[in-house]
GROMACS .gro file of C-alpha atoms in nm:
model
  240
    1ILE     CA    1   9.539   9.004  15.017
    2TYR     CA    2   9.686   9.035  14.666
    3ILE     CA    3   9.445   8.769  14.535
    4GLU     CA    4   9.155   8.954  14.693
    5ILE     CA    5   9.264   9.278  14.524
    6VAL     CA    6   9.300   9.126  14.177
    7ASN     CA    7   8.968   8.939  14.197
    8ALA     CA    8   8.739   9.182  14.380
    9PRO     CA    9   8.520   9.396  14.145
   10ARG     CA   10   8.553   9.700  14.372
   11PHE     CA   11   8.927   9.714  14.301
   12LYS     CA   12   8.891   9.682  13.926
   13LYS     CA   13   9.013  10.037  13.863
   14TYR     CA   14   9.288  10.032  14.125
   15PRO     CA   15   9.571  10.243  13.971
   16LYS     CA   16   9.848  10.009  14.086
   17MET     CA   17   9.686   9.689  13.967
   18ASP     CA   18   9.984   9.610  13.742
   19GLU     CA   19  10.212   9.617  14.045
   20VAL     CA   20   9.978   9.389  14.240
   21LEU     CA   21   9.963   9.141  13.952
   22PHE     CA   22  10.340   9.139  13.922
   23TYR     CA   23  10.412   9.079  14.290
   24LEU     CA   24  10.138   8.819  14.318
   25ALA     CA   25  10.282   8.629  14.021
   26TYR     CA   26  10.633   8.671  14.159
   27MET     CA   27  10.538   8.526  14.497
   28LEU     CA   28  10.361   8.233  14.332
   29GLN     CA   29  10.685   8.160  14.148
   30GLN     CA   30  10.877   8.158  14.475
   31VAL     CA   31  10.654   7.878  14.608
   32ARG     CA   32  10.681   7.687  14.277
   33ARG     CA   33  10.323   7.750  14.165
   34GLU     CA   34  10.443   7.839  13.817
   35GLU     CA   35  10.119   7.772  13.627
   36GLN     CA   36   9.921   8.001  13.855
   37ALA     CA   37  10.192   8.266  13.828
   38ARG     CA   38  10.171   8.265  13.449
   39VAL     CA   39   9.797   8.329  13.466
   40PHE     CA   40   9.860   8.659  13.642
   41PHE     CA   41  10.160   8.745  13.423
   42GLN     CA   42   9.934   8.693  13.121
   43ARG     CA   43   9.673   8.920  13.273
   44LEU     CA   44   9.941   9.182  13.336
   45ILE     CA   45  10.050   9.169  12.970
   46LYS     CA   46   9.694   9.186  12.840
   47ASP     CA   47   9.549   9.452  13.069
   48HIS     CA   48   9.854   9.674  13.132
   49PRO     CA   49  10.069   9.676  12.816
   50SER     CA   50  10.249   9.997  12.920
   51SER     CA   51  10.347   9.872  13.266
   52LYS     CA   52  10.711   9.878  13.368
   53PHE     CA   53  10.668   9.513  13.471
   54ILE     CA   54  10.597   9.390  13.118
   55PRO     CA   55  10.956   9.271  13.054
   56ASP     CA   56  10.946   9.060  13.372
   57ALA     CA   57  10.613   8.911  13.266
   58TYR     CA   58  10.747   8.813  12.925
   59MET     CA   59  11.059   8.680  13.093
   60SER     CA   60  10.847   8.436  13.291
   61PHE     CA   61  10.708   8.284  12.972
   62GLY     CA   62  11.050   8.275  12.810
   63VAL     CA   63  11.200   8.086  13.102
   64TYR     CA   64  10.905   7.845  13.097
   65TYR     CA   65  10.962   7.758  12.730
   66PHE     CA   66  11.337   7.738  12.789
   67GLN     CA   67  11.296   7.492  13.076
   68THR     CA   68  11.057   7.276  12.874
   69GLY     CA   69  11.306   7.258  12.587
   70ASP     CA   70  11.109   7.467  12.336
   71MET     CA   71  11.408   7.678  12.236
   72ASP     CA   72  11.251   7.846  11.936
   73SER     CA   73  10.951   7.973  12.134
   74ALA     CA   74  11.178   8.078  12.421
   75ARG     CA   75  11.404   8.269  12.184
   76LYS     CA   76  11.109   8.458  12.036
   77ILE     CA   77  10.989   8.557  12.383
   78PHE     CA   78  11.338   8.672  12.482
   79ASP     CA   79  11.339   8.885  12.165
   80ARG     CA   80  11.041   9.068  12.310
   81VAL     CA   81  11.213   9.115  12.645
   82THR     CA   82  11.525   9.259  12.485
   83GLN     CA   83  11.320   9.536  12.327
   84PHE     CA   84  11.322   9.689  12.676
   85LYS     CA   85  11.688   9.784  12.702
   86GLU     CA   86  11.644   9.967  13.033
   87SER     CA   87  11.486   9.667  13.203
   88ARG     CA   88  11.672   9.493  13.483
   89VAL     CA   89  11.620   9.160  13.305
   90TYR     CA   90  11.758   9.279  12.970
   91GLY     CA   91  12.103   9.124  13.014
   92TYR     CA   92  11.969   8.796  13.149
   93ALA     CA   93  11.724   8.766  12.859
   94MET     CA   94  12.015   8.811  12.616
   95TYR     CA   95  12.212   8.548  12.808
   96LEU     CA   96  11.933   8.292  12.780
   97LYS     CA   97  11.884   8.383  12.415
   98ALA     CA   98  12.250   8.295  12.356
   99TRP     CA   99  12.179   7.953  12.505
  100CYS     CA  100  11.872   7.918  12.285
  101TRP     CA  101  12.082   7.979  11.974
  102TYR     CA  102  12.337   7.725  12.096
  103ASN     CA  103  12.072   7.460  12.160
  104LEU     CA  104  11.931   7.532  11.814
  105SER     CA  105  12.280   7.465  11.669
  106GLN     CA  106  12.310   7.827  11.560
  107TYR     CA  107  12.661   7.850  11.699
  108LYS     CA  108  12.775   8.174  11.537
  109ARG     CA  109  12.461   8.356  11.654
  110SER     CA  110  12.509   8.210  12.000
  111LEU     CA  111  12.866   8.334  12.015
  112GLU     CA  112  12.772   8.680  11.892
  113THR     CA  113  12.496   8.701  12.152
  114PHE     CA  114  12.732   8.601  12.435
  115GLU     CA  115  12.964   8.880  12.314
  116GLN     CA  116  12.673   9.124  12.344
  117VAL     CA  117  12.592   9.002  12.695
  118ILE     CA  118  12.950   9.069  12.806
  119GLU     CA  119  12.931   9.423  12.673
  120ILE     CA  120  12.593   9.477  12.844
  121ALA     CA  121  12.721   9.340  13.176
  122ARG     CA  122  13.031   9.560  13.161
  123ALA     CA  123  12.816   9.866  13.109
  124GLN     CA  124  12.594   9.771  13.406
  125ARG     CA  125  12.866   9.689  13.660
  126LYS     CA  126  12.782   9.992  13.874
  127THR     CA  127  12.405   9.972  13.844
  128ASN     CA  128  12.327   9.599  13.848
  129LYS     CA  129  12.468   9.382  14.126
  130LEU     CA  130  12.416   9.069  13.915
  131ALA     CA  131  12.618   9.207  13.623
  132PRO     CA  132  12.958   9.066  13.735
  133THR     CA  133  12.814   8.715  13.764
  134LEU     CA  134  12.641   8.744  13.428
  135GLU     CA  135  12.963   8.866  13.269
  136ARG     CA  136  13.175   8.584  13.411
  137ASP     CA  137  12.920   8.314  13.324
  138SER     CA  138  12.902   8.444  12.967
  139LYS     CA  139  13.279   8.435  12.931
  140ILE     CA  140  13.302   8.074  13.045
  141ASN     CA  141  12.999   7.950  12.851
  142MET     CA  142  13.082   8.124  12.523
  143VAL     CA  143  13.361   7.868  12.489
  144LEU     CA  144  13.100   7.610  12.384
  145PRO     CA  145  12.971   7.790  12.073
  146TYR     CA  146  13.325   7.906  11.998
  147SER     CA  147  13.436   7.543  11.978
  148ARG     CA  148  13.171   7.479  11.712
  149VAL     CA  149  13.228   7.776  11.486
  150GLU     CA  150  13.388   7.674  11.159
  151PRO     CA  151  13.662   7.636  11.059
  152ILE     CA  152  13.749   7.453  11.379
  153GLU     CA  153  14.125   7.443  11.319
  154VAL     CA  154  14.144   7.818  11.263
  155GLY     CA  155  13.939   7.871  11.577
  156ALA     CA  156  14.186   7.670  11.783
  157SER     CA  157  14.481   7.874  11.660
  158LYS     CA  158  14.310   8.210  11.721
  159ALA     CA  159  14.142   8.120  12.049
  160TRP     CA  160  14.391   8.281  12.287
  161ASN     CA  161  14.372   8.626  12.126
  162TYR     CA  162  13.993   8.602  12.105
  163PHE     CA  163  13.958   8.504  12.472
  164ARG     CA  164  14.191   8.782  12.582
  165ARG     CA  165  13.973   9.035  12.400
  166TYR     CA  166  13.649   8.925  12.564
  167GLY     CA  167  13.765   8.740  12.874
  168GLY     CA  168  14.024   8.967  13.033
  169ASP     CA  169  14.151   8.799  13.348
  170VAL     CA  170  13.919   8.502  13.283
  171ALA     CA  171  14.091   8.428  12.949
  172PRO     CA  172  14.322   8.153  13.086
  173LYS     CA  173  14.022   7.972  13.232
  174MET     CA  174  13.838   8.005  12.901
  175HIS     CA  175  14.137   7.870  12.711
  176GLU     CA  176  14.165   7.574  12.946
  177ARG     CA  177  13.793   7.512  12.911
  178LEU     CA  178  13.832   7.505  12.531
  179ALA     CA  179  14.093   7.230  12.561
  180GLU     CA  180  13.852   7.029  12.778
  181VAL     CA  181  13.565   7.086  12.535
  182TYR     CA  182  13.773   6.970  12.238
  183TRP     CA  183  13.858   6.654  12.433
  184GLU     CA  184  13.488   6.596  12.512
  185GLN     CA  185  13.411   6.634  12.140
  186GLY     CA  186  13.677   6.381  12.044
  187ARG     CA  187  13.899   6.645  11.882
  188TYR     CA  188  14.210   6.521  12.060
  189LYS     CA  189  14.473   6.691  11.843
  190LEU     CA  190  14.305   7.029  11.880
  191SER     CA  191  14.279   6.976  12.253
  192THR     CA  192  14.652   6.899  12.264
  193GLN     CA  193  14.726   7.209  12.056
  194VAL     CA  194  14.546   7.429  12.308
  195TYR     CA  195  14.714   7.261  12.606
  196HIS     CA  196  15.057   7.317  12.449
  197GLU     CA  197  14.974   7.686  12.406
  198LEU     CA  198  14.863   7.708  12.769
  199MET     CA  199  15.196   7.556  12.874
  200ARG     CA  200  15.389   7.807  12.664
  201ASN     CA  201  15.192   8.101  12.800
  202PHE     CA  202  15.187   7.991  13.165
  203PRO     CA  203  15.496   7.777  13.237
  204GLN     CA  204  15.473   7.851  13.610
  205SER     CA  205  15.108   7.755  13.645
  206GLN     CA  206  15.010   7.509  13.916
  207SER     CA  207  14.806   7.332  13.648
  208PHE     CA  208  15.110   7.269  13.429
  209CYS     CA  209  15.143   6.899  13.517
  210ASN     CA  210  14.769   6.849  13.479
  211TRP     CA  211  14.789   6.996  13.130
  212GLN     CA  212  15.076   6.765  13.042
  213TYR     CA  213  14.879   6.469  13.175
  214SER     CA  214  14.580   6.574  12.962
  215ILE     CA  215  14.806   6.581  12.657
  216VAL     CA  216  14.910   6.223  12.731
  217ARG     CA  217  14.544   6.128  12.765
  218ASN     CA  218  14.469   6.293  12.430
  219THR     CA  219  14.760   6.115  12.265
  220ILE     CA  220  14.652   5.777  12.397
  221SER     CA  221  14.303   5.845  12.262
  222THR     CA  222  14.444   5.897  11.912
  223GLY     CA  223  14.600   5.550  11.916
  224GLN     CA  224  14.939   5.675  11.789
  225LEU     CA  225  15.194   5.466  11.981
  226ARG     CA  226  15.504   5.673  11.893
  227ASP     CA  227  15.333   5.994  12.001
  228GLN     CA  228  15.223   5.825  12.323
  229VAL     CA  229  15.583   5.735  12.410
  230GLN     CA  230  15.707   6.088  12.337
  231GLU     CA  231  15.442   6.251  12.553
  232LEU     CA  232  15.503   6.007  12.838
  233GLN     CA  233  15.875   6.093  12.823
  234ARG     CA  234  15.790   6.465  12.841
  235LEU     CA  235  15.559   6.404  13.134
  236SER     CA  236  15.824   6.207  13.316
  237ALA     CA  237  16.078   6.488  13.264
  238VAL     CA  238  15.834   6.746  13.401
  239TRP     CA  239  15.758   6.543  13.712
  240GLU     CA  240  16.128   6.481  13.781
   0.00000   0.00000   0.00000
């Protein structure tokens, strides 16, 4: 029925054509007919530039470029979406833009954008049911660009205070994630530094022994035999 409406000449001046185009494109997306959906989103953008569905239409193209790995084009599209601050997709567009910056190795911009997403999500907690998920995902994922912002050593020492400011009750998880990320990057001493701070801050944590084990793993990776022995002795004392 929607296809008939958008294609039939007698409905050309139908006052809710923008709504028909949007829902038709949306339903095509749900059945994974993405290329067809974009045809109608494009028509919506071209023929109804003042429609309230314009941000959603742009969002479709942004997600398409993002999924195909064209981060620069995706970021430019998300810039258009974020001009509509009252749109329901505003926060999500900012979130994906943060990922675009990260994938473009623009780590500081990525981090700053994740910070903005957290503020947006906090402001929308009562009006957007997806805001809590968006806020939590941003907190966890901002650890990645944080780990890349120079100088790295200073970042490691200031991480806990930074995560408390933006993470709230998720801060311990963010701090633990940073230790894991440093290990994945081969920055074993920084990973150990963060784990030691976690152990000082949360001595009663159920993850305490796991953190100590990770420190041993980091120490072994550095190849320093004396340090390995010391950490193994500490681990043994904890387990006893």
